[in-house]
XYZ file of C-alpha atoms in Angstrom:
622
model
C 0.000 0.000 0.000
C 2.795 2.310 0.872
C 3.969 2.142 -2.779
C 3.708 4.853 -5.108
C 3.851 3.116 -7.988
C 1.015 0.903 -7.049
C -1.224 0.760 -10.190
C -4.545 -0.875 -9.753
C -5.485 -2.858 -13.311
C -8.974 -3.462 -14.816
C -12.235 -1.828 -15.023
C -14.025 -2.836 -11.475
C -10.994 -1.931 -9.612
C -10.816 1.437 -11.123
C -14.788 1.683 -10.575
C -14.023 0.345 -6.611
C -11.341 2.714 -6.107
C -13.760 5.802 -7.243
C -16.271 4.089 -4.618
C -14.125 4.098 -2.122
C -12.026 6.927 -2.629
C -11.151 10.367 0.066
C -8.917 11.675 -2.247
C -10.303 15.158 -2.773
C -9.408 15.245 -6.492
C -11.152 11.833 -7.262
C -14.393 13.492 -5.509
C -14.428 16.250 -7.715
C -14.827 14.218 -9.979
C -17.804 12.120 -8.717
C -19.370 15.096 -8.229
C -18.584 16.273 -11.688
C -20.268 13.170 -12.989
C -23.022 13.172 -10.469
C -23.958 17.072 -11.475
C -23.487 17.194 -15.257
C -26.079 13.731 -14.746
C -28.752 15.649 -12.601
C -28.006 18.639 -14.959
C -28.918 17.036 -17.803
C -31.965 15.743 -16.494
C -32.989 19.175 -14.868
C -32.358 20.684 -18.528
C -34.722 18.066 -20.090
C -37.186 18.967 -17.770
C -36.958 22.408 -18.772
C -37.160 21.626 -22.708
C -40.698 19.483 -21.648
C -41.633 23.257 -20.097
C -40.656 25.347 -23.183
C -42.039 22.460 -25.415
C -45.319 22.825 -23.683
C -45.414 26.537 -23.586
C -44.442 26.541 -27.098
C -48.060 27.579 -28.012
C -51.596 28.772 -26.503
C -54.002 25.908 -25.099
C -51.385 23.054 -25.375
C -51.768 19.214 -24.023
C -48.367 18.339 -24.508
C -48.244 17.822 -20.658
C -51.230 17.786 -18.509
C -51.550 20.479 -15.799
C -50.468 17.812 -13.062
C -48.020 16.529 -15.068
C -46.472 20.130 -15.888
C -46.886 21.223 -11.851
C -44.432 17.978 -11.180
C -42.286 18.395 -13.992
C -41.649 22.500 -12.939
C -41.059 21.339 -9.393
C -38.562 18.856 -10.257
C -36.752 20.938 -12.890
C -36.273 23.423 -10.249
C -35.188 21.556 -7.265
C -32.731 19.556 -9.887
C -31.036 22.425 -10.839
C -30.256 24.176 -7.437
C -29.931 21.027 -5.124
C -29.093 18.231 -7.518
C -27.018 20.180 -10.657
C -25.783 23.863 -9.243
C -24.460 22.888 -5.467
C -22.214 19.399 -6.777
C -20.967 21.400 -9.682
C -20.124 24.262 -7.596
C -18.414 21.563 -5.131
C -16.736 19.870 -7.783
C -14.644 23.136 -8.870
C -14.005 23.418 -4.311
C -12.490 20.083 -4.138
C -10.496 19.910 -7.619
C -9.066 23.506 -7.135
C -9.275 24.581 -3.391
C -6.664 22.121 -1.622
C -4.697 23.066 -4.382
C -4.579 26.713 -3.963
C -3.734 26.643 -0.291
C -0.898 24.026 -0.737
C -2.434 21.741 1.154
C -2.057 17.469 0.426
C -6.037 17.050 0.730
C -9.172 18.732 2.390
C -8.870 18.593 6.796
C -11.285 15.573 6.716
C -11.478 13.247 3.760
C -13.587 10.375 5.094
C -16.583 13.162 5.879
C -15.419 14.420 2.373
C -16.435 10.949 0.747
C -19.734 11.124 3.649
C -21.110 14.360 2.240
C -20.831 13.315 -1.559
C -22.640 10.032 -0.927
C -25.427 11.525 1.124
C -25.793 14.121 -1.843
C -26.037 11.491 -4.334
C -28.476 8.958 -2.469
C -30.413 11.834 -1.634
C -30.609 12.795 -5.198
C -31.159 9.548 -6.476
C -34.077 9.011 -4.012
C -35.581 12.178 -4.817
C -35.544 11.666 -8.667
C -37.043 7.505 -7.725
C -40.546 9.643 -6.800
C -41.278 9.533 -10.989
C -41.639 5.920 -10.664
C -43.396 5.629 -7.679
C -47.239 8.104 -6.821
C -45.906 11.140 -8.613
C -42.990 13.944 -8.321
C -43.755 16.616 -6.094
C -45.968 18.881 -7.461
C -46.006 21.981 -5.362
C -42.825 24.128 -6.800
C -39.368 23.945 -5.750
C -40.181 26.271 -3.164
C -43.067 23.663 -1.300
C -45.075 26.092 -0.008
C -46.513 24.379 2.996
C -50.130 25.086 2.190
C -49.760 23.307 -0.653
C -47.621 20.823 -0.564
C -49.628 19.879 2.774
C -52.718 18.930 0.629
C -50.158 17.778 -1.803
C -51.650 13.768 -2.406
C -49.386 10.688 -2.552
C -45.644 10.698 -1.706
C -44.324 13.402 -4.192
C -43.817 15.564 -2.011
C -42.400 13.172 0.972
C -39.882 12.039 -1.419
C -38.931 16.215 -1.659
C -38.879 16.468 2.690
C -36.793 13.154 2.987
C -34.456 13.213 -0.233
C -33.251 17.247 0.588
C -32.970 15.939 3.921
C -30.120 13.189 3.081
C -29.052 15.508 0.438
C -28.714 18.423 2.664
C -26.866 16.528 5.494
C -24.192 15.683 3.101
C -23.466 19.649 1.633
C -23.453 20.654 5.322
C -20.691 18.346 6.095
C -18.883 19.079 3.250
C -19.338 23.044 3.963
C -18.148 22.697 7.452
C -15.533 20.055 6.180
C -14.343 23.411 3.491
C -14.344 25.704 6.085
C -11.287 23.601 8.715
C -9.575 23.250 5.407
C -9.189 26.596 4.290
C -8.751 28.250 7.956
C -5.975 25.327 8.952
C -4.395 24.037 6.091
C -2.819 26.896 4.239
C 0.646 26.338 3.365
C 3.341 28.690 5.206
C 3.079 32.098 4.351
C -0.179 31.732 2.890
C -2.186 34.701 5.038
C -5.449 35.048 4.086
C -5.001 38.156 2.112
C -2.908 35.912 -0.013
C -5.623 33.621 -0.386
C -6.657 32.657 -4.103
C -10.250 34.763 -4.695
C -11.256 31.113 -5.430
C -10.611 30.246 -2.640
C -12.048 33.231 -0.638
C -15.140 32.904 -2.210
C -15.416 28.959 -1.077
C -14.467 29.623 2.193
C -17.513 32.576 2.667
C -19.766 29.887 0.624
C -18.980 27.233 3.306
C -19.867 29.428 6.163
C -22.938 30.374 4.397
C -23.615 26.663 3.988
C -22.778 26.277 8.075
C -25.656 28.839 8.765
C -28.127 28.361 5.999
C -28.568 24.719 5.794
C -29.948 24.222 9.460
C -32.979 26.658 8.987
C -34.079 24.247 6.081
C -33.122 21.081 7.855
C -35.622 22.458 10.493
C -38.225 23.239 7.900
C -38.184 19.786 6.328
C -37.906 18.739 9.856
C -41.272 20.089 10.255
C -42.656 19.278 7.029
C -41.736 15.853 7.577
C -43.605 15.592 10.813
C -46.833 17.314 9.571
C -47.423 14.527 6.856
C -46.251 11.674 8.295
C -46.715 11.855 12.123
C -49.526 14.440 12.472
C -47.600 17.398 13.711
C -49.577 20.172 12.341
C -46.571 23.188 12.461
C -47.788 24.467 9.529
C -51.309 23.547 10.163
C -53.353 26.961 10.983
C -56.539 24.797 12.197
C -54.832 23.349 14.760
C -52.512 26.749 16.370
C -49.679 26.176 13.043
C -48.329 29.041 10.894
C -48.423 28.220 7.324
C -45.990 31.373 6.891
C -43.293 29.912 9.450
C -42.139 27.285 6.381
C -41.737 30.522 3.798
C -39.174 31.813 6.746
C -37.629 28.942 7.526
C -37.407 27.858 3.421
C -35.677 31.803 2.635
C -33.757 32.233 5.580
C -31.848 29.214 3.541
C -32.950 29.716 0.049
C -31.728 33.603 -0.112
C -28.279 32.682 1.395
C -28.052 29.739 -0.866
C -28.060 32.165 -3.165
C -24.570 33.664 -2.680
C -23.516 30.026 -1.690
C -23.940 29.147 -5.625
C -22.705 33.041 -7.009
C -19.622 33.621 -4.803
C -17.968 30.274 -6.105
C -18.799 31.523 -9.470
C -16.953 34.981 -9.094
C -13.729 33.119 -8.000
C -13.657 31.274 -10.794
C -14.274 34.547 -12.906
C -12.036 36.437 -11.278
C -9.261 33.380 -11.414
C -10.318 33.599 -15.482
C -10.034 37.594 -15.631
C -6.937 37.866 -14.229
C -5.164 34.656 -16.132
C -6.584 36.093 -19.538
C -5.949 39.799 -19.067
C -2.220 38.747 -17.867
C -2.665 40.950 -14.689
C -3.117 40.752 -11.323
C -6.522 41.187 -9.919
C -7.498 44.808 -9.461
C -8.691 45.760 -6.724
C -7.952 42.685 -4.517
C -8.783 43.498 -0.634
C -11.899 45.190 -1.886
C -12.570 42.344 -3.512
C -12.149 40.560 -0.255
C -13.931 42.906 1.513
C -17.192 42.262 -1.185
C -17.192 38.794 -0.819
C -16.916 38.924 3.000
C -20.064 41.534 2.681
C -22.308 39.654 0.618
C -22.213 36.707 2.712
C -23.081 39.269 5.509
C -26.118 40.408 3.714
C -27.218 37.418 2.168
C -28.704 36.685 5.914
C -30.404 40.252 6.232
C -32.869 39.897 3.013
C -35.044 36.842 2.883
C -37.815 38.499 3.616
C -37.790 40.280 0.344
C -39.611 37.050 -0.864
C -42.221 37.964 0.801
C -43.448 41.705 0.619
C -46.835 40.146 -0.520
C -47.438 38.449 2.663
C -48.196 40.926 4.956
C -45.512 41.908 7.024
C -46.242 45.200 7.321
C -44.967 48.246 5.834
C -41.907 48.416 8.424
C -40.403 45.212 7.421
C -40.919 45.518 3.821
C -39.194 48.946 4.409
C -36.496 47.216 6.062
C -35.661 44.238 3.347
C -36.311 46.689 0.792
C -33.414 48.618 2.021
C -30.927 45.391 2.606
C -32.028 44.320 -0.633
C -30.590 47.726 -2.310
C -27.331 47.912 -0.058
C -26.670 43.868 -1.659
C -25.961 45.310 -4.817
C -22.906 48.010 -3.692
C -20.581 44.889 -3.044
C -21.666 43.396 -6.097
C -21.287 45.940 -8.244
C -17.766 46.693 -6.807
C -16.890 43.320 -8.165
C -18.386 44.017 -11.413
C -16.178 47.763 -11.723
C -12.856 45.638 -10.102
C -12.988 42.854 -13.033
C -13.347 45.900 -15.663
C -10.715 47.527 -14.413
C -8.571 44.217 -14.406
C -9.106 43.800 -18.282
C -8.230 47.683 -18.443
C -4.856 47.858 -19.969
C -4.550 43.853 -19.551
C -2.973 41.785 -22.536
C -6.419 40.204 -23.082
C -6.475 36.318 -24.702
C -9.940 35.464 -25.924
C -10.632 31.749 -25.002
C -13.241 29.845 -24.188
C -12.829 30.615 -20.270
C -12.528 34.182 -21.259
C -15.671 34.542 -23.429
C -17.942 32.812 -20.558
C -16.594 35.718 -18.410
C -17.030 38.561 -20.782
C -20.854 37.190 -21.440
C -21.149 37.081 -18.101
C -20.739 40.718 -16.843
C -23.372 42.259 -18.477
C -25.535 39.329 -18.364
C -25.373 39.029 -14.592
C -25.832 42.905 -14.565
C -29.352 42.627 -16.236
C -29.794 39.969 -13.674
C -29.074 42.473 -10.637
C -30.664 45.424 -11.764
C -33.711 43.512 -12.191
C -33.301 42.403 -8.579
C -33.073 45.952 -7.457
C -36.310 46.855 -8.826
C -37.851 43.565 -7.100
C -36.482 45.610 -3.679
C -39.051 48.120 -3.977
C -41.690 46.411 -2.300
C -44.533 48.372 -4.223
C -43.469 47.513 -7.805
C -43.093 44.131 -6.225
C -46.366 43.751 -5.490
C -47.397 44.267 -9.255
C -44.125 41.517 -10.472
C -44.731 38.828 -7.935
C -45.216 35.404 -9.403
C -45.154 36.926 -12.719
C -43.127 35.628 -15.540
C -40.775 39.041 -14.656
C -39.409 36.748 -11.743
C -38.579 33.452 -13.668
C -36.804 36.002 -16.008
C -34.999 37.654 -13.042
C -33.604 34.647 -11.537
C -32.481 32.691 -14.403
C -30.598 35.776 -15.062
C -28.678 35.671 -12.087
C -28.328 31.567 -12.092
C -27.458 31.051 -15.853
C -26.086 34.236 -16.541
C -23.883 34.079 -13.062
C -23.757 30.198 -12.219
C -23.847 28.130 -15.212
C -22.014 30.625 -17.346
C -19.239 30.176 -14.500
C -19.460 26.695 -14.594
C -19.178 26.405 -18.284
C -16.152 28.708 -17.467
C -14.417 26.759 -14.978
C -15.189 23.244 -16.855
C -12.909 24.320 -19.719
C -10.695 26.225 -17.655
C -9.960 23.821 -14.970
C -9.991 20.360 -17.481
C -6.417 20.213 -17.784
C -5.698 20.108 -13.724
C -8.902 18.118 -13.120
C -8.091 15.678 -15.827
C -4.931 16.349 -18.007
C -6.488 16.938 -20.944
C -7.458 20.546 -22.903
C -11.209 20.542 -24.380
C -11.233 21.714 -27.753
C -11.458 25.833 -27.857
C -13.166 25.562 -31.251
C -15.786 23.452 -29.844
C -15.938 25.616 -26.941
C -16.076 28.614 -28.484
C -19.777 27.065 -30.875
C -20.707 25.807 -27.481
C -21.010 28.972 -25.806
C -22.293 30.569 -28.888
C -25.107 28.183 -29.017
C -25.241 28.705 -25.407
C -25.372 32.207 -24.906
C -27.428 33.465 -27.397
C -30.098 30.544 -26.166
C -30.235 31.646 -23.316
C -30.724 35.406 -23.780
C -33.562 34.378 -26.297
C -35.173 32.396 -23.976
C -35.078 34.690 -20.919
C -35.039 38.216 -21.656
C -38.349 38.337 -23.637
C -39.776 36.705 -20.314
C -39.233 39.911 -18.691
C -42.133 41.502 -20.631
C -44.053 38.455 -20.421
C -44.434 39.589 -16.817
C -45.251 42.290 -17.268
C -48.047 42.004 -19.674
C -49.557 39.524 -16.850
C -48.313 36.185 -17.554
C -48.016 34.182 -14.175
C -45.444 31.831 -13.510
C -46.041 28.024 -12.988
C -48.951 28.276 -15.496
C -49.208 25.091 -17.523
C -51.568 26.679 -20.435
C -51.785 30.397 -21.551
C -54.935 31.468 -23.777
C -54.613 32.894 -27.463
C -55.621 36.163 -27.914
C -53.761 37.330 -24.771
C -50.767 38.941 -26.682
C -48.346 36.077 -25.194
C -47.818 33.840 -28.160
C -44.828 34.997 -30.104
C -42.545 35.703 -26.884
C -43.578 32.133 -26.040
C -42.442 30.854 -28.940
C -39.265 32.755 -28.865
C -38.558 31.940 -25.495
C -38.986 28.085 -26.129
C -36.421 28.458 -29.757
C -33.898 30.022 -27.854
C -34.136 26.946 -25.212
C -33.832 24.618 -27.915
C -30.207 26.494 -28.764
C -29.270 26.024 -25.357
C -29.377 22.627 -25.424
C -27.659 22.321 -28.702
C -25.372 23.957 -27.209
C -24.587 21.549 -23.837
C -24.916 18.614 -26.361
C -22.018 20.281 -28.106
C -19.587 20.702 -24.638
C -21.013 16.642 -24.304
C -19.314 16.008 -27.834
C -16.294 18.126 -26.820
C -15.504 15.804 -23.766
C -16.276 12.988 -25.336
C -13.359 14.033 -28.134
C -11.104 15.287 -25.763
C -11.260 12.134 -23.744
C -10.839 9.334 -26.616
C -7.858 11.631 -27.539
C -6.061 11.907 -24.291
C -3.787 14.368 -25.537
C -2.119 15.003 -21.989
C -2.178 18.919 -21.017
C 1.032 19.262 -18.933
C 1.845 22.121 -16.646
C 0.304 25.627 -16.789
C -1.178 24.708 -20.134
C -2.733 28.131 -20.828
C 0.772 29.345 -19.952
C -0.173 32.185 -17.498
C -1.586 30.136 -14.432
C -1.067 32.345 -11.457
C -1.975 30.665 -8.408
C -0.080 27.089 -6.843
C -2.889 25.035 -8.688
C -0.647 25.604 -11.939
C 2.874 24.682 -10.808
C 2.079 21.427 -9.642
C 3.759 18.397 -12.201
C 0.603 16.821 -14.441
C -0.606 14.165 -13.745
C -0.691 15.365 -10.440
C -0.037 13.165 -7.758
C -2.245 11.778 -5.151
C -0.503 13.533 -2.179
C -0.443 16.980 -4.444
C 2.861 17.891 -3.020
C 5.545 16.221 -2.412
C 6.917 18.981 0.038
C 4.805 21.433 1.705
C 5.362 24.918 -0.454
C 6.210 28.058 0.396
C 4.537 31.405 -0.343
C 6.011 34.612 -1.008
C 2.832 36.626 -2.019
C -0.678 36.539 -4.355
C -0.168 35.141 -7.105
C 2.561 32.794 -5.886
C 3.352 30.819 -9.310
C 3.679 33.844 -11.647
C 6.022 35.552 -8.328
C 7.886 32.393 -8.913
C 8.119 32.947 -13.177
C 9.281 36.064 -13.201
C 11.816 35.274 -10.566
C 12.876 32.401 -13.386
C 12.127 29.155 -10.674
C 11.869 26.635 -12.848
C 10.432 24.523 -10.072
C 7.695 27.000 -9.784
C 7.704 27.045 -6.244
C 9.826 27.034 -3.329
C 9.698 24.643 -0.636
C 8.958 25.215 3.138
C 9.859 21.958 4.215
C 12.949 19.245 3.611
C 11.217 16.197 1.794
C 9.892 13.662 4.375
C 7.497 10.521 4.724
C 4.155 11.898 3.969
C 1.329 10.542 6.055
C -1.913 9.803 3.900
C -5.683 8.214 4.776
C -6.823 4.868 3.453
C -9.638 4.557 1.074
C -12.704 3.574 3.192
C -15.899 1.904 1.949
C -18.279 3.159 5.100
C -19.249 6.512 3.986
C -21.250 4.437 0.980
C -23.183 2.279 3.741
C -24.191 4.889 6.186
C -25.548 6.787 3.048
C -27.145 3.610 2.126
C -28.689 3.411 5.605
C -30.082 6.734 5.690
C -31.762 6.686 2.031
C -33.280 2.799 3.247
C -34.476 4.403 6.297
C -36.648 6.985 4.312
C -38.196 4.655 2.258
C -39.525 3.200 5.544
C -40.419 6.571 6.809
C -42.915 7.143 4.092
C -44.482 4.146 3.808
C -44.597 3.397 7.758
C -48.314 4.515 7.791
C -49.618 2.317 5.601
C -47.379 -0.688 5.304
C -47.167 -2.896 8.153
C -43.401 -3.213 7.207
C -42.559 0.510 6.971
C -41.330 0.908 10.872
C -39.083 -1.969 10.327
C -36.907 -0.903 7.048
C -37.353 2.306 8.742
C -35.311 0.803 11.947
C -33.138 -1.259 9.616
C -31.768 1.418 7.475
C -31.150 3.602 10.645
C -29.461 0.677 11.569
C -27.344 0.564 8.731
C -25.903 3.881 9.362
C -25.285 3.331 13.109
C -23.213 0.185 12.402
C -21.540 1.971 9.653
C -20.668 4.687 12.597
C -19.731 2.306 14.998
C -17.484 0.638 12.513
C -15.685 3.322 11.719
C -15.514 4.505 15.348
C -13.996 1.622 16.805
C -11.781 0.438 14.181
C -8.060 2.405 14.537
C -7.781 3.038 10.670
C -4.215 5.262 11.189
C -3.929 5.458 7.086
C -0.484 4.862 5.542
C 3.083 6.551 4.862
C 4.847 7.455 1.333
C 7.957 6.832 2.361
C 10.613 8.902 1.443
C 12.660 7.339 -0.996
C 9.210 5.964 -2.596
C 8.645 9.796 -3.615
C 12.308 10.541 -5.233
C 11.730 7.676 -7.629
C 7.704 8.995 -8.316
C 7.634 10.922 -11.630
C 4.227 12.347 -9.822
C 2.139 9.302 -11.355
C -1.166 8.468 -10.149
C -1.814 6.537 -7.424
């Protein structure tokens, strides 16, 4: 085991070794797989919304049908598509940054993606069982109280699981980044990567328990009787809209601030500069998290608050956008007077500024809790928010996928593909989006299965669904480009795009499973290009003389206590009417706790690269 050059052969011990896996690099690429698979499905979901909306009075789906299918397509794409993707880039790029050999805890590592995916999986098995759920991503509780069959008890339990496991990899993100820094890595030398994970995992450690809570509730109220959101019996219907936005504004920045890293990593590698503006860039990620707390209620100015709250959010809301748009003025300034290189990365980010501006400054009209009033569940809202989450998220994830390939996987995706991808891509997705703006407001309601002809809605409609049709042409063509690039396996080699900044780019390719072989030492931002100019070949220096390196053994246990808990909800569901429900329900609970006892009493001390193993490595993979 303490080998190096141990090289496991054939297909199921490759597949095992995924399974089993803590290395973070390995896990970013689960989740990679994982989120492009529940992004693909979310996106089909989507096309069966624009298909049916295609045209006035149309059956394509049915009106229960459509309710599940726009429920599902949203949940999908901000639990099941956005968050892994977002943690895929955090686990590739993150340890890398701060020089460390892997994240502070790589067994809960392995724990959280597991829980994620059997949540996911178990949310996604409602289809073939009564029904999705049916009551918008959102779950309103009135609604998805009267909600019948198990749609929407397959939502409560499968976030639940799902939940669990981005918690533990949030507070998993955050001991990383605050103890493992390499020497002389202060925080104002942090990566803005990196900054903008570690302010993404502490929003994750305070916004995830409110909707644990909620679903806590939820849970209880359909399948024990415990009437919380029950107004008949002395519940609050309105308690689950706090509960649900004091996460779901928060979660928010938890998906955007990821994405500016990567932009700002992109700006500053393309422009051939260093990031303008850098502690004020600090400064507005640190604020935004701050805020993102202070404004959930802005979801609900039509609830009846009162005008002193609404004056309240409306005023948070506002302030939101000065850190923001000092972000937005910082990366203009960084291309100003750069030595700008158009790639792929490069064009994601230029769409992305003023598509992400269109996205806030419809926001900032939403804070004026009059106008509001008129734009609630209108069509102006879908409009608004896909703004921000395609035009800031995806974009950014489309960014970082081609900009990132070569250290996640060696390889360089082709830039002529790229470049017809985001074509396709972009211009879809304006199509389809910015004519909903006007949709709203000529009165067209959101979550409407069938619009009328004669209303004035058809040709916006139709748009709108042609321009999704190019955005999916488009993600079949970045499907195609992988697929290429991998049956090629050209390999990349270091710094590939030839002005990497930051530690991620001086490491050998294929990088090795301990990262590092000695610990490095930095000098100041930007620590690879410091090292360039200085002409270190090495691209580093070294803080340590090399030594035994200590490293954790694969482990199999995170897979069966995520097993235990997605058993256990099956019986949780089906307790009440099934004499066998209370038992898998005690089995699979089981499951877990043996799992934890397991791994609490065995003394699993990992294993040690020794010394003279690493002088004869060539940095091969383990």
């Amino acid at each position: 085991m303490s080998s190096v050059a141990t090289k496991k052969k054939g297909l199921g011990a490759h597949i095992w070794d995924y399974i089993t896996t803590v290395d973070h690099k390995k896990i970013a690429h689960l989740y990679l797989v994982a989120g492009t698979l529940f992004f693909v499905i979310g996106g089909i979901e989507a096309m069966l919304i624009r298909i049916q909306l295609a045209k006035p009075d149309n059956d394509f789906l049915s009106a229960g049908l459509f309710n599940e299918v726009m429920t599902m397509h949203g949940t999908t794409m901000i639990f099941l598509a956005a968050m892994p993707l977002v943690f895929a880039f955090m686990n590739a790029i993150v340890p890398l940054q701060i020089g460390a050999r892997d994240v502070a805890f790589p067994f809960l590592n392995s724990l959280g993606f597991w829980l994620f995916l059997f949540g996911g999986v178990f949310l996604n098995l409602s289809w073939f069982f009564t029904g999705a759920p049916d009551a918008g991503w959102t779950s309103y509780a009135s609604l998805s109280l009267m909600s019948p069959g198990h749609g929407i008890d397959f939502y409560a339990l499968g976030l639940q699981i799902s939940g669990a496991g981005t918690l533990i990899s949030g507070i998993n993100f955050l001991v990383t980044i605050i103890n493992m820094r390499a020497p002389g890595m202060t925080y104002m030398r942090m990566p803005l990567f990196t900054w903008t994970a570690f302010v993404a995992s502490a929003l994750i450690l305070f916004a995830f328990p409110p909707l644990t809570i909620g679903l806590f509730f939820m849970i209880f109220d359909r399948m024990f009787s415990g009437n919380f959101f029950v107004h008949t019996m002395g519940g609050n219907t309105i308690i689950w809209e706090h509960l649900f936005w004091i996460f779901g504004h928060p979660e928010v920045y938890i998906l955007i601030l990821p994405a500016f890293g990567i932009f700002s990593e992109i700006f500053a590698t393309f422009s051939r500069k260093r990031l303008f503006g850098y502690p004020s860039m600090v400064f507005a990620t640190i604020l935004i998290g701050f805020l993102g707390f202070m404004v959930w209620a802005h979801h609900m100015f039509t609830v009846g608050l009162g005008p002193t709250a609404n004056a309240i959010f409306s005023v948070a809301t506002m302030a939101i956008a000065v850190p923001t748009g000092m972000k937005i003025f910082n990366w203009l300034m960084t291309m100003w007077g750069g030595s700008i290189k158009i790639t792929t990365p490069m064009l994601y980010a230029l769409g992305f500024i003023p598509s992400f501006v269109a996205g806030g400054v419809t926001g900032i009209m939403q804070a004026s809790a009059p106008l509001d009033y008129q734009l609630h569940d209108s069509y102006f809202i879908v409009a608004h928010f896909h703004y921000v989450i395609v035009g800031g998220v995806v974009l950014a994830l489309f960014a970082g996928a081609h900009y990132y390939w070569p250290i996640m996987f060696n390889q360089m995706l082709n830039e002529t593909l790229g470049k017809i991808t985001f074509v396709f891509f972009f211009v879809g997705f304006h199509l389809t989006f910015f004519l909903q703006h006007f949709l709203g407001l000529m009165g067209m309601p959101r979550r409407v299965a069938v619009f009328k002809a004669g209303q004035g809605l058809d040709l916006f409609n139709f748009i709108s669904t042609i321009g999704a049709f190019l955005m999916a042409i488009g993600v079949i063509i970045l499907v195609i480009n992988v697929i290429i690039t991998a049956i090629k396996g050209v390999p990349a080699g270091r710094d590939p795009w030839e002005d990497g900044r930051t530690l991620e780019w001086a490491i050998p390719q294929p990088i090795p499973f301990y990262n590092f072989k000695q610990t490095p030492l930095i000098r100041g931002l930007d620590p690879y290009w410091i090292e360039k100019m200085d002409g270190n070949k090495e691209g580093m220096l070294y803080a340590e003389p090399l030594s035994d390196i200590h490293m954790p053994n694969n482990s199999f246990i995170p897979v069966v206590m995520s097993f235990g808990f997605f058993v256990a909800a099956f019986g949780a569901m089906f307790h009440q009417e099934t004499s066998w429900g209370l038992y898998v329900l005690i089995g699979g609970l089981a499951i877990t706790a043996l799992g934890m006892i397991y791994r609490s009493v065995k003394d699993d001390h990992g294993y040690y690269i020794k010394k003279e193993d690493l002088l004869d490595d060539k940095g091969g993979k383990h």
